[in-house]
Tab-separated table of C-alpha atoms and ligand atoms in Angstrom:
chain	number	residue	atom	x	y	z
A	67	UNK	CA	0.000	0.000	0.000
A	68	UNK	CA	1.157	3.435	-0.977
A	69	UNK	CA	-1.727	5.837	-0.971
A	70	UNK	CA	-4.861	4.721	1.099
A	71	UNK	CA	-8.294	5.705	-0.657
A	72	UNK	CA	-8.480	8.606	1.562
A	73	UNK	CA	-5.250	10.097	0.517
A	74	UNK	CA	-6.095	9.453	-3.021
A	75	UNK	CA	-10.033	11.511	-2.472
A	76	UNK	CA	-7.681	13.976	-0.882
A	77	UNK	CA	-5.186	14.360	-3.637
A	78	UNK	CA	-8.073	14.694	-6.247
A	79	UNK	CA	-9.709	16.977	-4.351
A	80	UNK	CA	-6.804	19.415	-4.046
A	81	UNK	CA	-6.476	19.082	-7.604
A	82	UNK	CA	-10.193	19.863	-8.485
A	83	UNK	CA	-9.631	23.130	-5.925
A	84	UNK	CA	-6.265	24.077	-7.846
A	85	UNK	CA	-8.042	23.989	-11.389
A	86	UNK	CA	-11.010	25.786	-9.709
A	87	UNK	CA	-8.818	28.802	-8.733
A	88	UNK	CA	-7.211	29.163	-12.167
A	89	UNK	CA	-10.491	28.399	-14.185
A	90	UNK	CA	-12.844	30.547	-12.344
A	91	UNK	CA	-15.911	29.166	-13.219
A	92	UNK	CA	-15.054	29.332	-17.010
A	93	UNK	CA	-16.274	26.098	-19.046
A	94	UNK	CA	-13.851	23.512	-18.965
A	95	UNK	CA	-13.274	20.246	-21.157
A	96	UNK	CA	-11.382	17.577	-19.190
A	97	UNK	CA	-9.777	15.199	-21.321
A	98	UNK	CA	-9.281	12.108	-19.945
A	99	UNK	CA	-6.109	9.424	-21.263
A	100	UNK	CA	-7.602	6.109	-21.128
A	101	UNK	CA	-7.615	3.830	-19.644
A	102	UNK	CA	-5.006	4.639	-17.172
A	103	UNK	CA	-7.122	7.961	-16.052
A	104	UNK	CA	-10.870	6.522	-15.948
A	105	UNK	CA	-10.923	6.598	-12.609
A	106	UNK	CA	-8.955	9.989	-11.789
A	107	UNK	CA	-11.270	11.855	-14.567
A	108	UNK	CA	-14.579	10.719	-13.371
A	109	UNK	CA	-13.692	11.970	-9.195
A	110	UNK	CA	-12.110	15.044	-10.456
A	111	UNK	CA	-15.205	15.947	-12.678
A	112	UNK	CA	-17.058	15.023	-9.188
A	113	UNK	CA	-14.611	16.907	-7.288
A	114	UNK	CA	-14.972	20.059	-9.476
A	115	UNK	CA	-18.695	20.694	-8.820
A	116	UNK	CA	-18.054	20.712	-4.972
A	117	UNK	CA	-15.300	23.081	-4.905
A	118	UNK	CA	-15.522	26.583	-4.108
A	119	UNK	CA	-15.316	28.537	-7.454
A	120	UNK	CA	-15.631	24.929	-9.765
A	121	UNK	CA	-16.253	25.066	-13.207
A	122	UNK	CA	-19.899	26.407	-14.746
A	123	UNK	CA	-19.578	23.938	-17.045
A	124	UNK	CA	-17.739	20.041	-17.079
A	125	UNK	CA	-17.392	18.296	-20.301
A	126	UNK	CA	-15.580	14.951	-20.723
A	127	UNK	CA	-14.166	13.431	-23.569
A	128	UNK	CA	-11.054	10.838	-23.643
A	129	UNK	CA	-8.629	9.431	-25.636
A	130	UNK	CA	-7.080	6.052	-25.889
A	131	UNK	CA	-3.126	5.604	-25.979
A	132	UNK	CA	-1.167	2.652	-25.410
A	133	UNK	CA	2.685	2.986	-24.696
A	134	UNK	CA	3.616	-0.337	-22.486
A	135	UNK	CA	2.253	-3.115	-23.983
A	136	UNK	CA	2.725	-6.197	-21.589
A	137	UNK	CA	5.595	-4.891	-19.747
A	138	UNK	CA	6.126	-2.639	-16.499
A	139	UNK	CA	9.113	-0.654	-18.635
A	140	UNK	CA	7.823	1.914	-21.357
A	141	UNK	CA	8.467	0.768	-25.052
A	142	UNK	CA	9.026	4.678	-25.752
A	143	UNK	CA	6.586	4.431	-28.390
A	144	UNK	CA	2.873	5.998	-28.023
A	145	UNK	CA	-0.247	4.502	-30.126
A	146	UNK	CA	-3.848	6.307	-30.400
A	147	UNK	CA	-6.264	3.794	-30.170
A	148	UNK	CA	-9.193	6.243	-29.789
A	149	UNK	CA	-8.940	9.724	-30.537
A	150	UNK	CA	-11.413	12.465	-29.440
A	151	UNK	CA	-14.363	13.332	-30.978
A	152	UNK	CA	-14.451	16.905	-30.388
A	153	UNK	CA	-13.923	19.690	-31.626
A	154	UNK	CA	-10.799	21.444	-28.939
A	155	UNK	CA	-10.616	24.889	-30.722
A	156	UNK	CA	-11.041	27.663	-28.727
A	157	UNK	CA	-11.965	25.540	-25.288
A	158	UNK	CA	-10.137	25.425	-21.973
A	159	UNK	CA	-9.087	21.657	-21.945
A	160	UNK	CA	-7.673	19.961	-19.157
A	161	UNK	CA	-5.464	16.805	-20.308
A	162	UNK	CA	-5.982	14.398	-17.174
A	163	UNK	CA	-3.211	11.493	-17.021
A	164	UNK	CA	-2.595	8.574	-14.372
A	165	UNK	CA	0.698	8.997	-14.048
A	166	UNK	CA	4.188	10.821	-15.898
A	167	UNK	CA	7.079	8.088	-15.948
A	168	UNK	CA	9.408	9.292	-18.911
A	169	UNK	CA	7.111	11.510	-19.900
A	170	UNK	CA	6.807	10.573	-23.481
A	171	UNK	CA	3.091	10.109	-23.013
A	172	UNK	CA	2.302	13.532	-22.032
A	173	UNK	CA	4.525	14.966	-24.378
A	174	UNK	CA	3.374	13.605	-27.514
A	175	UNK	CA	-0.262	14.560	-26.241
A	176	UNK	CA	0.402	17.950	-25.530
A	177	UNK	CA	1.986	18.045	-28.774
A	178	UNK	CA	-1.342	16.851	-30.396
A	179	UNK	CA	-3.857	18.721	-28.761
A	180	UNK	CA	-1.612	21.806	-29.119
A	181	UNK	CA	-2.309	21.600	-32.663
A	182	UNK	CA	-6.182	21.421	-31.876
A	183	UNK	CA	-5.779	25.492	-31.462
A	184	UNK	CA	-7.258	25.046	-27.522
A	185	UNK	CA	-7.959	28.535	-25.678
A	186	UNK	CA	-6.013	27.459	-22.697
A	187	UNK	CA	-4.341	23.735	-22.495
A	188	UNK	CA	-3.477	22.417	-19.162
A	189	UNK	CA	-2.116	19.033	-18.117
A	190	UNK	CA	-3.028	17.800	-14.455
A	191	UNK	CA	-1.110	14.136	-13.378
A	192	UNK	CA	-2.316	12.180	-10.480
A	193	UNK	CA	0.868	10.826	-10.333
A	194	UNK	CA	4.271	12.043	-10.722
A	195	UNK	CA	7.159	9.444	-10.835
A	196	UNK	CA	10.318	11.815	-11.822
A	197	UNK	CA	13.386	9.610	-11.525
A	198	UNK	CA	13.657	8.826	-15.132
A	199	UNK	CA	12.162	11.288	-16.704
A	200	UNK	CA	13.542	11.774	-21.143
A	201	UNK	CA	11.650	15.202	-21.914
A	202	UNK	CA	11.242	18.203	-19.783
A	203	UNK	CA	7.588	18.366	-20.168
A	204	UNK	CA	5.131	20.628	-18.344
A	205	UNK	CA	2.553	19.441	-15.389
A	206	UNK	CA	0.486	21.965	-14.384
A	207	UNK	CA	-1.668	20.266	-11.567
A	208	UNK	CA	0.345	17.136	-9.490
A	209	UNK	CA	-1.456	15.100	-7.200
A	210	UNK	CA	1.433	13.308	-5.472
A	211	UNK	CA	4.810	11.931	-6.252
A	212	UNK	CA	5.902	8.096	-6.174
A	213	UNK	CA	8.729	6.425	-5.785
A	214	UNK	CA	10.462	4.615	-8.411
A	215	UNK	CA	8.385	1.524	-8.299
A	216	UNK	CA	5.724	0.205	-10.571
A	217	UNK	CA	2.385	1.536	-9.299
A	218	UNK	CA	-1.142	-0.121	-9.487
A	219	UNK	CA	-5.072	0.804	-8.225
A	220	UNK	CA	-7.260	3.658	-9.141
A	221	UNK	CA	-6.933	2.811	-12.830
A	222	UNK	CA	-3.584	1.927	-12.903
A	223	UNK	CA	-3.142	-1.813	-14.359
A	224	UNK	CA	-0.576	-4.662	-14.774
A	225	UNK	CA	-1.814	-6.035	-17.812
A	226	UNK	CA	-4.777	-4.842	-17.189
A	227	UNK	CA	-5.067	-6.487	-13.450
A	228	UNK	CA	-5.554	-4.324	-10.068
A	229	UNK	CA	-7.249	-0.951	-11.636
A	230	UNK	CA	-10.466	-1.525	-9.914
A	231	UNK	CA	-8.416	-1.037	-6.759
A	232	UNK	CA	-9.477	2.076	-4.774
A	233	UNK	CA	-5.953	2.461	-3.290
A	234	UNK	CA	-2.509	2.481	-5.138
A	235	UNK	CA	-0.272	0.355	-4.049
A	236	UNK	CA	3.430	-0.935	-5.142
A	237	UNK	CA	3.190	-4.422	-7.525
A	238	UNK	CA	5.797	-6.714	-5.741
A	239	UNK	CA	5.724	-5.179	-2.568
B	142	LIG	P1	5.604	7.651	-19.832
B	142	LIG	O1	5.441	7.895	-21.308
B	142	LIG	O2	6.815	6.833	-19.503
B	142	LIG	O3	5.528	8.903	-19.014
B	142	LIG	O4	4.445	6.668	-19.433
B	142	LIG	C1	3.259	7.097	-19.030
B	142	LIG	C2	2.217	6.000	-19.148
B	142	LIG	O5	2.723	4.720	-18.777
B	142	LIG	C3	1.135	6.327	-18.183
B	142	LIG	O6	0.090	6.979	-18.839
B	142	LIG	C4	0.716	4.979	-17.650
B	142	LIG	O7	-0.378	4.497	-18.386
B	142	LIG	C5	1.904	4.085	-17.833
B	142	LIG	N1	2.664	3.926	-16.559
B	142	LIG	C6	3.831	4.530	-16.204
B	142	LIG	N2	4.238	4.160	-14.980
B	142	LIG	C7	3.293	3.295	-14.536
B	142	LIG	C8	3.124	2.565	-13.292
B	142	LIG	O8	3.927	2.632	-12.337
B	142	LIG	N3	2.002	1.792	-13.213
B	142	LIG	C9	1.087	1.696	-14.214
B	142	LIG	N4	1.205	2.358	-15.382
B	142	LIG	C10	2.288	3.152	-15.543
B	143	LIG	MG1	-1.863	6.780	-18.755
């Protein structure tokens, strides 16, 4: 066990209260990177309409990337499998990702919806894991920092076991 449920609630909900002060009430589109950030999405949309200040208006719409395959080590190399829908011009989105290992993931999403032509683009993490970071990319909203350890729960998966967990906890530990 790493983060109890409690500590997770809490960590979302100090992220739904940072967005809130920036965002004043302005629409906002969170964009959610499946699957890894189902479960982070979905509380911080909850999250945002019990803030002080939370957004007028919550839309969601997700995107589905793949980047590990069947291993706990990144291959480096990021696939869409489902791109969004909508149209991003002009909106305040929100990218919403589990968790930044190298940070190719973020970076090559960022990238993407940059070229979308977004009002404002922000990027809030759950998770930050540092240590081996490859690109200096931006996180504007952190939840908590991990260790250097493979992380599951709260929509983080080994092969697609242990995201229904409502905890995050350390695989092998
Ligand atoms: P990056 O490109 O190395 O930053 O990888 C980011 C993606 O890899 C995240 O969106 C996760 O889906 C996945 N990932 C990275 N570290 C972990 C972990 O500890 N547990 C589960 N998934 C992880
Ligand atoms: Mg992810």
């Amino acid at each position: 066990m790493l983060f109890t449920e409690q500590e997770v609630q809490a960590a979302v909900r100090r992220l739904a209260e940072e967005i809130a002060r920036d965002f004043r009430g302005q629409p906002l589109l969170l964009l959610g990177v499946l699957k890894g950030a189902l479960y982070v999405t979905v509380d911080l949309a909850r999250a945002l309409c019990s803030v002080a200040g939370g957004a007028s208006e919550i839309t969601i719409d997700y995107i589905v990337l793949a980047s590990y395959g069947q291993n706990t080590a990144s291959s480096g190399e990021v696939r869409m499998l489902r791109d969004s829908k909508r149209s991003l011009e002009g909106k305040n989105v929100v990218i919403v990702e589990d968790i930044v290992d190298h940070g190719l993931t973020l970076d090559y999403l960022q990238a993407l919806i940059r070229g979308r032509h977004p009002r404002v683009q922000k990027s809030c993490v759950l998770l930050d894991k540092p240590h081996r970071r490859r690109t200096n990319v931006r996180i504007d909203y952190v939840g908590m920092t991990v260790p250097n350890t493979f992380v599951v729960g709260y929509g983080l998966d080994h092969q697609e076991r242990y995201r229904n967990l409502p905890y995050i906890a350390q695989l092998g530990h």
